[in-house]
PDB file of C-alpha atoms in Angstrom:
ATOM      1  CA  UNK A   1       1.672  -9.178  20.100  1.00 87.00           C
ATOM      2  CA  UNK A   2       4.894  -7.585  18.856  1.00 91.00           C
ATOM      3  CA  UNK A   3       6.241  -5.444  21.686  1.00 93.00           C
ATOM      4  CA  UNK A   4       9.045  -4.019  19.533  1.00 94.00           C
ATOM      5  CA  UNK A   5       6.549  -2.528  17.067  1.00 94.00           C
ATOM      6  CA  UNK A   6       4.560  -1.029  19.926  1.00 94.00           C
ATOM      7  CA  UNK A   7       7.675   0.530  21.474  1.00 95.00           C
ATOM      8  CA  UNK A   8       8.790   1.835  18.067  1.00 95.00           C
ATOM      9  CA  UNK A   9       5.490   3.646  17.510  1.00 95.00           C
ATOM     10  CA  UNK A  10       5.368   4.880  21.112  1.00 96.00           C
ATOM     11  CA  UNK A  11       8.835   6.327  20.573  1.00 97.00           C
ATOM     12  CA  UNK A  12       7.582   8.288  17.574  1.00 96.00           C
ATOM     13  CA  UNK A  13       4.662   9.584  19.638  1.00 97.00           C
ATOM     14  CA  UNK A  14       6.886  10.640  22.554  1.00 97.00           C
ATOM     15  CA  UNK A  15       9.304  12.395  20.205  1.00 98.00           C
ATOM     16  CA  UNK A  16       6.562  14.503  18.636  1.00 97.00           C
ATOM     17  CA  UNK A  17       4.935  15.210  21.996  1.00 95.00           C
ATOM     18  CA  UNK A  18       8.263  16.588  23.201  1.00 95.00           C
ATOM     19  CA  UNK A  19       8.592  18.703  20.057  1.00 95.00           C
ATOM     20  CA  UNK A  20       5.147  20.185  20.670  1.00 92.00           C
ATOM     21  CA  UNK A  21       6.319  21.322  24.123  1.00 91.00           C
ATOM     22  CA  UNK A  22       9.100  23.467  22.632  1.00 91.00           C
ATOM     23  CA  UNK A  23       6.894  26.403  21.498  1.00 89.00           C
ATOM     24  CA  UNK A  24       5.643  26.694  25.084  1.00 87.00           C
ATOM     25  CA  UNK A  25       9.243  26.751  26.309  1.00 88.00           C
ATOM     26  CA  UNK A  26      10.094  29.476  23.784  1.00 90.00           C
ATOM     27  CA  UNK A  27       7.077  31.526  24.846  1.00 87.00           C
ATOM     28  CA  UNK A  28       8.136  31.110  28.451  1.00 88.00           C
ATOM     29  CA  UNK A  29      11.591  32.466  27.595  1.00 89.00           C
ATOM     30  CA  UNK A  30      10.006  35.494  25.914  1.00 90.00           C
ATOM     31  CA  UNK A  31       8.029  36.234  29.106  1.00 85.00           C
ATOM     32  CA  UNK A  32      11.155  35.610  31.261  1.00 88.00           C
ATOM     33  CA  UNK A  33       9.284  33.101  33.389  1.00 85.00           C
ATOM     34  CA  UNK A  34      10.807  30.640  35.808  1.00 84.00           C
ATOM     35  CA  UNK A  35       8.816  27.838  34.188  1.00 85.00           C
ATOM     36  CA  UNK A  36      10.924  28.055  31.004  1.00 88.00           C
ATOM     37  CA  UNK A  37      13.505  25.546  32.187  1.00 92.00           C
ATOM     38  CA  UNK A  38      10.808  23.235  33.535  1.00 91.00           C
ATOM     39  CA  UNK A  39       9.054  23.096  30.183  1.00 91.00           C
ATOM     40  CA  UNK A  40      12.298  22.886  28.227  1.00 94.00           C
ATOM     41  CA  UNK A  41      13.519  20.041  30.461  1.00 95.00           C
ATOM     42  CA  UNK A  42      10.209  18.247  30.008  1.00 95.00           C
ATOM     43  CA  UNK A  43      10.481  18.601  26.237  1.00 95.00           C
ATOM     44  CA  UNK A  44      14.051  17.276  26.205  1.00 97.00           C
ATOM     45  CA  UNK A  45      13.207  14.300  28.435  1.00 98.00           C
ATOM     46  CA  UNK A  46      10.086  13.433  26.449  1.00 97.00           C
ATOM     47  CA  UNK A  47      11.768  13.765  23.053  1.00 98.00           C
ATOM     48  CA  UNK A  48      14.879  11.991  24.315  1.00 98.00           C
ATOM     49  CA  UNK A  49      12.922   8.960  25.463  1.00 98.00           C
ATOM     50  CA  UNK A  50      11.056   9.023  22.163  1.00 98.00           C
ATOM     51  CA  UNK A  51      14.261   9.096  20.121  1.00 98.00           C
ATOM     52  CA  UNK A  52      15.786   6.276  22.167  1.00 98.00           C
ATOM     53  CA  UNK A  53      12.728   4.063  21.661  1.00 97.00           C
ATOM     54  CA  UNK A  54      12.407   5.005  18.001  1.00 96.00           C
ATOM     55  CA  UNK A  55      16.054   4.239  17.189  1.00 97.00           C
ATOM     56  CA  UNK A  56      16.309   1.154  19.399  1.00 97.00           C
ATOM     57  CA  UNK A  57      13.315  -0.493  17.765  1.00 94.00           C
ATOM     58  CA  UNK A  58      13.593   0.879  14.214  1.00 92.00           C
ATOM     59  CA  UNK A  59      13.353  -1.437  11.240  1.00 85.00           C
ATOM     60  CA  UNK A  60      10.075  -2.956  12.386  1.00 75.00           C
ATOM     61  CA  UNK A  61       7.188  -3.577  10.034  1.00 81.00           C
ATOM     62  CA  UNK A  62       4.601  -1.092  11.178  1.00 79.00           C
ATOM     63  CA  UNK A  63       1.564  -3.048  10.079  1.00 87.00           C
ATOM     64  CA  UNK A  64      -0.227  -3.617  13.346  1.00 91.00           C
ATOM     65  CA  UNK A  65      -3.014  -5.914  14.471  1.00 93.00           C
ATOM     66  CA  UNK A  66      -6.148  -4.761  16.269  1.00 95.00           C
ATOM     67  CA  UNK A  67      -4.720  -5.973  19.564  1.00 95.00           C
ATOM     68  CA  UNK A  68      -1.513  -3.992  19.027  1.00 94.00           C
ATOM     69  CA  UNK A  69      -3.541  -0.944  18.039  1.00 95.00           C
ATOM     70  CA  UNK A  70      -5.525  -1.104  21.264  1.00 97.00           C
ATOM     71  CA  UNK A  71      -2.320  -1.506  23.279  1.00 96.00           C
ATOM     72  CA  UNK A  72      -0.695   1.451  21.512  1.00 96.00           C
ATOM     73  CA  UNK A  73      -3.748   3.628  22.132  1.00 97.00           C
ATOM     74  CA  UNK A  74      -3.969   2.751  25.827  1.00 97.00           C
ATOM     75  CA  UNK A  75      -0.248   3.158  26.477  1.00 97.00           C
ATOM     76  CA  UNK A  76      -0.196   6.414  24.498  1.00 97.00           C
ATOM     77  CA  UNK A  77      -2.898   7.939  26.707  1.00 96.00           C
ATOM     78  CA  UNK A  78      -1.097   6.829  29.860  1.00 97.00           C
ATOM     79  CA  UNK A  79       2.232   8.116  28.516  1.00 97.00           C
ATOM     80  CA  UNK A  80       0.742  11.421  27.383  1.00 96.00           C
ATOM     81  CA  UNK A  81      -0.576  12.013  30.889  1.00 95.00           C
ATOM     82  CA  UNK A  82       2.794  11.148  32.398  1.00 97.00           C
ATOM     83  CA  UNK A  83       4.878  13.315  30.056  1.00 96.00           C
ATOM     84  CA  UNK A  84       2.320  16.127  30.206  1.00 93.00           C
ATOM     85  CA  UNK A  85       2.609  16.151  34.004  1.00 94.00           C
ATOM     86  CA  UNK A  86       6.346  16.845  33.912  1.00 95.00           C
ATOM     87  CA  UNK A  87       6.106  20.657  33.372  1.00 91.00           C
ATOM     88  CA  UNK A  88       3.776  20.978  36.365  1.00 90.00           C
ATOM     89  CA  UNK A  89       6.077  18.921  38.578  1.00 94.00           C
ATOM     90  CA  UNK A  90       9.359  20.503  37.423  1.00 93.00           C
ATOM     91  CA  UNK A  91       7.990  24.046  37.793  1.00 89.00           C
ATOM     92  CA  UNK A  92       6.784  23.306  41.319  1.00 90.00           C
ATOM     93  CA  UNK A  93       3.271  24.496  40.547  1.00 88.00           C
ATOM     94  CA  UNK A  94       1.903  21.038  41.311  1.00 88.00           C
ATOM     95  CA  UNK A  95       4.509  19.148  43.321  1.00 82.00           C
ATOM     96  CA  UNK A  96       2.317  16.061  43.743  1.00 92.00           C
ATOM     97  CA  UNK A  97       2.360  13.575  40.879  1.00 96.00           C
ATOM     98  CA  UNK A  98      -1.328  12.689  41.164  1.00 96.00           C
ATOM     99  CA  UNK A  99      -2.490  16.304  40.823  1.00 93.00           C
ATOM    100  CA  UNK A 100      -0.063  16.955  37.961  1.00 93.00           C
ATOM    101  CA  UNK A 101      -1.150  13.780  36.168  1.00 95.00           C
ATOM    102  CA  UNK A 102      -4.824  14.675  36.641  1.00 93.00           C
ATOM    103  CA  UNK A 103      -4.250  18.185  35.291  1.00 90.00           C
ATOM    104  CA  UNK A 104      -2.335  16.806  32.319  1.00 91.00           C
ATOM    105  CA  UNK A 105      -4.953  14.199  31.399  1.00 92.00           C
ATOM    106  CA  UNK A 106      -7.673  16.794  31.891  1.00 89.00           C
ATOM    107  CA  UNK A 107      -5.874  19.052  29.426  1.00 86.00           C
ATOM    108  CA  UNK A 108      -5.404  16.336  26.809  1.00 88.00           C
ATOM    109  CA  UNK A 109      -9.028  15.210  27.057  1.00 88.00           C
ATOM    110  CA  UNK A 110     -10.369  18.800  27.290  1.00 84.00           C
ATOM    111  CA  UNK A 111     -12.759  17.900  30.116  1.00 84.00           C
ATOM    112  CA  UNK A 112     -12.416  21.293  31.786  1.00 78.00           C
ATOM    113  CA  UNK A 113     -11.751  19.762  35.203  1.00 82.00           C
ATOM    114  CA  UNK A 114      -8.866  21.308  37.115  1.00 81.00           C
ATOM    115  CA  UNK A 115      -7.125  21.018  40.465  1.00 82.00           C
ATOM    116  CA  UNK A 116      -6.350  24.759  40.457  1.00 80.00           C
ATOM    117  CA  UNK A 117      -8.655  27.013  42.432  1.00 78.00           C
ATOM    118  CA  UNK A 118      -7.311  30.112  40.700  1.00 74.00           C
ATOM    119  CA  UNK A 119      -5.083  30.380  37.644  1.00 70.00           C
ATOM    120  CA  UNK A 120      -4.191  34.062  38.004  1.00 72.00           C
ATOM    121  CA  UNK A 121      -0.946  33.353  39.863  1.00 72.00           C
ATOM    122  CA  UNK A 122       0.311  30.730  37.421  1.00 74.00           C
ATOM    123  CA  UNK A 123       3.042  31.450  34.876  1.00 74.00           C
ATOM    124  CA  UNK A 124       1.576  32.523  31.523  1.00 70.00           C
ATOM    125  CA  UNK A 125       2.797  29.416  29.766  1.00 73.00           C
ATOM    126  CA  UNK A 126       1.185  27.070  32.263  1.00 69.00           C
ATOM    127  CA  UNK A 127      -2.032  29.041  31.855  1.00 65.00           C
ATOM    128  CA  UNK A 128      -1.698  28.352  28.136  1.00 65.00           C
ATOM    129  CA  UNK A 129      -1.482  24.635  28.890  1.00 61.00           C
ATOM    130  CA  UNK A 130      -4.738  24.942  30.847  1.00 54.00           C
ATOM    131  CA  UNK A 131      -6.791  26.247  27.924  1.00 50.00           C
ATOM    132  CA  UNK A 132      -9.347  23.490  27.598  1.00 45.00           C
TER     133      UNK A 132
END
């Protein structure tokens, strides 16, 4: 298994995931919410890690084997949950990593499960992240 190819493709994924967080950060700025910096910081960290991986392991042949494809898929889901948990942690809405990770994975998989009893007191942008 070629770890460099896997890290290269994971870098591309993380970069785009971070980019997709930016509209939420912009919307949060429009609403003058405290969560704006939390989401913006999450986007910068996620994209930054993606760019570092992408550049550090560029020049790889991206033809992948089945084994590498399975590894990329599994690590992508784990990474998506981790990076998706950052806005919840940074905003203080869910200070515990386990709850934030659960909420993030629940959002990505659209299961509808949530650790929140009520979403009325959440910032608008975090409510947007909860639309499942």
